[in-house]
Each structure stands twice: as C-alpha cells, then as structure tokens.
Amino acid sequence: LSEHVWGCVDTAMDADAILTREQEKIWETIGEMQVDMNVFDVLSYPNWFHNLKAAVKEVCTGRSGANIYFEGTPIPKDEMIRIVREKDFQALPENMREAAREAVDTLLHSGDGQLCDVMIDRAALEAILEAGNRSKAAIKEAGRKSQDDIIRDYAESTVAVANIKIAVRSSKTAKSLEFMKRAMAPCKTLNVERLAHAALAGMDSIMEYLSGAGYAEAADAIKESPSAFERWCDNRIIETIKPQKTNPFSVGPLVAYVIARQ
C-alpha cells in the first residue's frame, strides 16, 4: 500500500493508520474544489449515528472507552456524551432526537443493546432517505436534473441494500417479524412488509421476492455465497453512482468520487 502512495511518508506502517490517512485525503481533495460541503452531509450520516450509538452505550453501561467514535462529525465525542448523559436531546439534529431518547430509555430499562442498535440504525436509514426525498423535491421544483439527483439515487440504494441485509441476517438468526419491522426503513423500490414476511419463510422465499422486485442479482448472490452477497451490496451502491462520472457540470462526480473511494 505504501508503494502505491497510500498513507504519507510519516504515516505509521499500520493498516488502520493508513486507512485513516486515506479518509483524510478524500476530504482534503474535496475541500480544494470549493463546493458546498452540505451536499456531502448525507454521506456522513452513518458516522453521526454511530457516534450517537456509542455515546448511548457508554453512558448507559458506564463502560468508558469501550466504544469507538468517528472523528470529524459535527458533534464531537465529548459533546455527544454530554448530550446523552444530560438527556439534552434538543441539542441534537432533529432527525436524531427521537431515536436518541428511545434508545436511552430502552437500554436503561431493558438492557437490550441490540434493540438500541436497531432503533438508531433505523433512524440513520430514515435520515438518509429523507435527504434523498429532499433532493427529489428540489429536482422537481427546478424542472430539470440537478446535482441533487445523485443524493436521491444514493439514498434509495443505500436504504434498499440495508433492508435486504436485515432480511438475510434476520432469516439466518430466526428474528421475529416485529424485530424486522423495527429495523427496516420503507423505501420506494422494496415492499418491506413483503420482504419481512419472506424472511420469516426462509432464504428461498427471500430470493423469490427479490427476483420479482427487480433485485435478481441480489438473489443470485445470496444463492452463491455469503461473501458474494456482501460483495453485491457494495457493488450495488457503486453501480448507482457510476453514471455521475459523465455528468461534469454538477457536484455529482465529486460525490461519486467520495463514495467510490470509501
């Protein structure tokens, strides 16, 4: 990796250090383009919500330092911990408040860490989808294609892929219908109710539903192997943003670059 100019001269010869430096390089490159950075917020949502999840677990379990936090998010680690400890949820972005409140209550009263994760992960998916819907409205209002269409496409693909992952994993671990309904976020290209019921019936039913819903490649990947399925999940996102490479008069190629590099 070092020979291929990953990391920097002074970066430690350590995989995590090299990958961290590469993440920094992505945003240094984007910063040089002098574009509206708000466009890229949606790509950071998973990190924002991960930090919320880590803070909830740290505060509610008292295990300080047991959780990993992402740097560079709008709310620093210490502030996130303070918000959760003091239950100052109004200090969070609106799309995080209710999930934070429910997750804290759930973990304190039931000790169910998995349910806490599900609540926050679902809120993250809904935030991503909401960003995509805002982009769709902006396109319609402008009466033309705009830089926002990549956010719409990215959001739909990300949420759909997450729902399929939930169905596959829930089927393997015999999760209940109620669990899947809590975990899945409704999206345009999938009927999550039917997907959840298919997961209850087993992997063959999931593959049958996906084949009829326009996700035949996902069904083929599930049939092939777990690693083939995980690879399809990543590739689906890449295929979604690939057309942006030929859309030079918008921020689309830059968003596509960030997603592809990640």
mmCIF file of C-alpha atoms in Angstrom, residues 92-217:
data_model
loop_
_atom_site.group_PDB
_atom_site.id
_atom_site.type_symbol
_atom_site.label_atom_id
_atom_site.label_comp_id
_atom_site.label_asym_id
_atom_site.label_seq_id
_atom_site.Cartn_x
_atom_site.Cartn_y
_atom_site.Cartn_z
ATOM 1 C CA LEU A 92 -29.064 17.053 18.548
ATOM 2 C CA PRO A 93 -30.145 17.487 14.917
ATOM 3 C CA GLU A 94 -33.892 16.972 14.620
ATOM 4 C CA ASN A 95 -33.531 13.645 12.794
ATOM 5 C CA MET A 96 -31.582 12.166 15.752
ATOM 6 C CA ARG A 97 -33.610 13.365 18.752
ATOM 7 C CA GLU A 98 -36.378 10.783 18.985
ATOM 8 C CA ALA A 99 -34.047 7.853 18.258
ATOM 9 C CA ALA A 100 -31.664 9.046 20.979
ATOM 10 C CA ARG A 101 -34.475 9.409 23.509
ATOM 11 C CA GLU A 102 -35.924 5.950 22.743
ATOM 12 C CA ALA A 103 -32.516 4.253 22.694
ATOM 13 C CA VAL A 104 -31.540 5.652 26.097
ATOM 14 C CA ASP A 105 -34.874 4.654 27.650
ATOM 15 C CA THR A 106 -34.668 1.185 26.110
ATOM 16 C CA LEU A 107 -31.112 0.485 27.257
ATOM 17 C CA LEU A 108 -31.715 1.804 30.780
ATOM 18 C CA HIS A 109 -34.934 -0.139 31.323
ATOM 19 C CA SER A 110 -34.327 -3.366 29.392
ATOM 20 C CA GLY A 111 -30.573 -3.584 28.924
ATOM 21 C CA ASP A 112 -31.253 -4.704 25.336
ATOM 22 C CA GLY A 113 -28.250 -3.384 23.422
ATOM 23 C CA GLN A 114 -29.365 -4.943 20.152
ATOM 24 C CA LEU A 115 -32.736 -3.196 20.262
ATOM 25 C CA CYS A 116 -30.913 0.062 20.985
ATOM 26 C CA ASP A 117 -28.770 -0.511 17.870
ATOM 27 C CA VAL A 118 -31.828 -1.264 15.760
ATOM 28 C CA MET A 119 -33.556 1.971 16.776
ATOM 29 C CA ILE A 120 -30.572 4.161 15.943
ATOM 30 C CA ASP A 121 -29.711 2.303 12.724
ATOM 31 C CA ARG A 122 -33.323 2.673 11.546
ATOM 32 C CA ALA A 123 -33.175 6.422 12.279
ATOM 33 C CA ALA A 124 -29.969 6.660 10.250
ATOM 34 C CA LEU A 125 -31.635 4.985 7.262
ATOM 35 C CA GLU A 126 -34.635 7.310 7.549
ATOM 36 C CA ALA A 127 -32.329 10.348 7.665
ATOM 37 C CA ILE A 128 -30.551 9.187 4.511
ATOM 38 C CA LEU A 129 -33.872 8.570 2.752
ATOM 39 C CA GLU A 130 -35.205 11.952 3.860
ATOM 40 C CA ALA A 131 -32.147 13.623 2.316
ATOM 41 C CA GLY A 132 -32.881 11.769 -0.918
ATOM 42 C CA ASN A 133 -36.522 12.868 -0.885
ATOM 43 C CA ARG A 134 -35.493 16.493 -0.359
ATOM 44 C CA SER A 135 -33.260 16.162 -3.400
ATOM 45 C CA LYS A 136 -36.127 14.699 -5.427
ATOM 46 C CA ALA A 137 -38.332 17.673 -4.485
ATOM 47 C CA ALA A 138 -35.571 20.089 -5.470
ATOM 48 C CA ILE A 139 -35.251 18.433 -8.878
ATOM 49 C CA LYS A 140 -38.996 18.649 -9.460
ATOM 50 C CA GLU A 141 -39.107 22.299 -8.420
ATOM 51 C CA ALA A 142 -36.225 23.194 -10.714
ATOM 52 C CA GLY A 143 -37.825 21.322 -13.589
ATOM 53 C CA ARG A 144 -34.523 19.763 -14.587
ATOM 54 C CA LYS A 145 -31.836 17.370 -13.456
ATOM 55 C CA SER A 146 -29.591 18.853 -10.812
ATOM 56 C CA GLN A 147 -26.657 17.954 -8.610
ATOM 57 C CA ASP A 148 -29.143 16.530 -6.111
ATOM 58 C CA ASP A 149 -30.207 13.514 -8.165
ATOM 59 C CA ILE A 150 -27.155 11.558 -7.040
ATOM 60 C CA ILE A 151 -28.220 12.044 -3.406
ATOM 61 C CA ARG A 152 -31.682 10.701 -4.260
ATOM 62 C CA ASP A 153 -30.227 7.652 -6.049
ATOM 63 C CA TYR A 154 -27.609 7.037 -3.363
ATOM 64 C CA ALA A 155 -30.225 7.261 -0.616
ATOM 65 C CA GLU A 156 -32.605 4.798 -2.268
ATOM 66 C CA SER A 157 -29.854 2.275 -2.995
ATOM 67 C CA THR A 158 -28.337 2.556 0.475
ATOM 68 C CA VAL A 159 -31.652 2.005 2.254
ATOM 69 C CA ALA A 160 -32.765 -0.806 -0.064
ATOM 70 C CA VAL A 161 -29.453 -2.651 0.371
ATOM 71 C CA ALA A 162 -29.655 -2.209 4.155
ATOM 72 C CA ASN A 163 -33.183 -3.657 4.184
ATOM 73 C CA ILE A 164 -32.073 -6.679 2.175
ATOM 74 C CA LYS A 165 -29.151 -7.225 4.570
ATOM 75 C CA ILE A 166 -31.541 -7.077 7.518
ATOM 76 C CA ALA A 167 -33.833 -9.640 5.883
ATOM 77 C CA VAL A 168 -30.975 -12.048 5.128
ATOM 78 C CA ARG A 169 -29.417 -11.787 8.581
ATOM 79 C CA SER A 170 -32.791 -11.966 10.338
ATOM 80 C CA SER A 171 -33.684 -15.115 8.437
ATOM 81 C CA LYS A 172 -30.392 -16.742 9.429
ATOM 82 C CA THR A 173 -30.828 -15.833 13.092
ATOM 83 C CA ALA A 174 -34.584 -16.520 13.302
ATOM 84 C CA LYS A 175 -35.580 -12.961 14.216
ATOM 85 C CA SER A 176 -39.243 -12.125 14.668
ATOM 86 C CA LEU A 177 -41.458 -10.166 12.291
ATOM 87 C CA GLU A 178 -41.682 -7.388 14.897
ATOM 88 C CA PHE A 179 -37.879 -7.139 15.030
ATOM 89 C CA MET A 180 -37.646 -6.771 11.247
ATOM 90 C CA LYS A 181 -40.396 -4.152 11.141
ATOM 91 C CA ARG A 182 -38.477 -2.123 13.719
ATOM 92 C CA ALA A 183 -35.225 -2.493 11.802
ATOM 93 C CA MET A 184 -36.332 -1.905 8.199
ATOM 94 C CA ALA A 185 -36.960 1.545 6.723
ATOM 95 C CA PRO A 186 -39.642 1.749 3.989
ATOM 96 C CA CYS A 187 -38.233 2.736 0.615
ATOM 97 C CA LYS A 188 -39.509 3.098 -2.933
ATOM 98 C CA THR A 189 -38.029 0.011 -4.598
ATOM 99 C CA LEU A 190 -38.898 -2.567 -1.930
ATOM 100 C CA ASN A 191 -42.044 -3.523 -0.046
ATOM 101 C CA VAL A 192 -40.526 -4.082 3.396
ATOM 102 C CA GLU A 193 -43.674 -5.795 4.689
ATOM 103 C CA ARG A 194 -43.415 -8.471 1.982
ATOM 104 C CA LEU A 195 -39.649 -8.693 2.401
ATOM 105 C CA ALA A 196 -40.008 -9.267 6.148
ATOM 106 C CA HIS A 197 -42.619 -11.983 5.659
ATOM 107 C CA ALA A 198 -40.373 -13.621 3.051
ATOM 108 C CA ALA A 199 -37.524 -13.624 5.576
ATOM 109 C CA LEU A 200 -39.753 -15.437 8.064
ATOM 110 C CA ALA A 201 -40.341 -18.162 5.496
ATOM 111 C CA GLY A 202 -36.639 -18.676 4.782
ATOM 112 C CA MET A 203 -33.866 -17.838 2.352
ATOM 113 C CA ASP A 204 -35.613 -19.326 -0.677
ATOM 114 C CA SER A 205 -38.571 -17.010 -0.106
ATOM 115 C CA ILE A 206 -36.256 -14.009 0.172
ATOM 116 C CA MET A 207 -34.623 -14.891 -3.136
ATOM 117 C CA GLU A 208 -38.021 -15.392 -4.786
ATOM 118 C CA TYR A 209 -39.258 -11.999 -3.581
ATOM 119 C CA LEU A 210 -36.065 -10.196 -4.622
ATOM 120 C CA SER A 211 -36.148 -11.755 -8.092
ATOM 121 C CA GLY A 212 -39.671 -10.432 -8.629
ATOM 122 C CA ALA A 213 -38.860 -6.999 -7.172
ATOM 123 C CA GLY A 214 -36.051 -6.144 -9.563
ATOM 124 C CA TYR A 215 -33.216 -7.402 -7.377
ATOM 125 C CA ALA A 216 -32.475 -10.671 -9.158
ATOM 126 C CA GLU A 217 -28.716 -10.072 -8.895
#
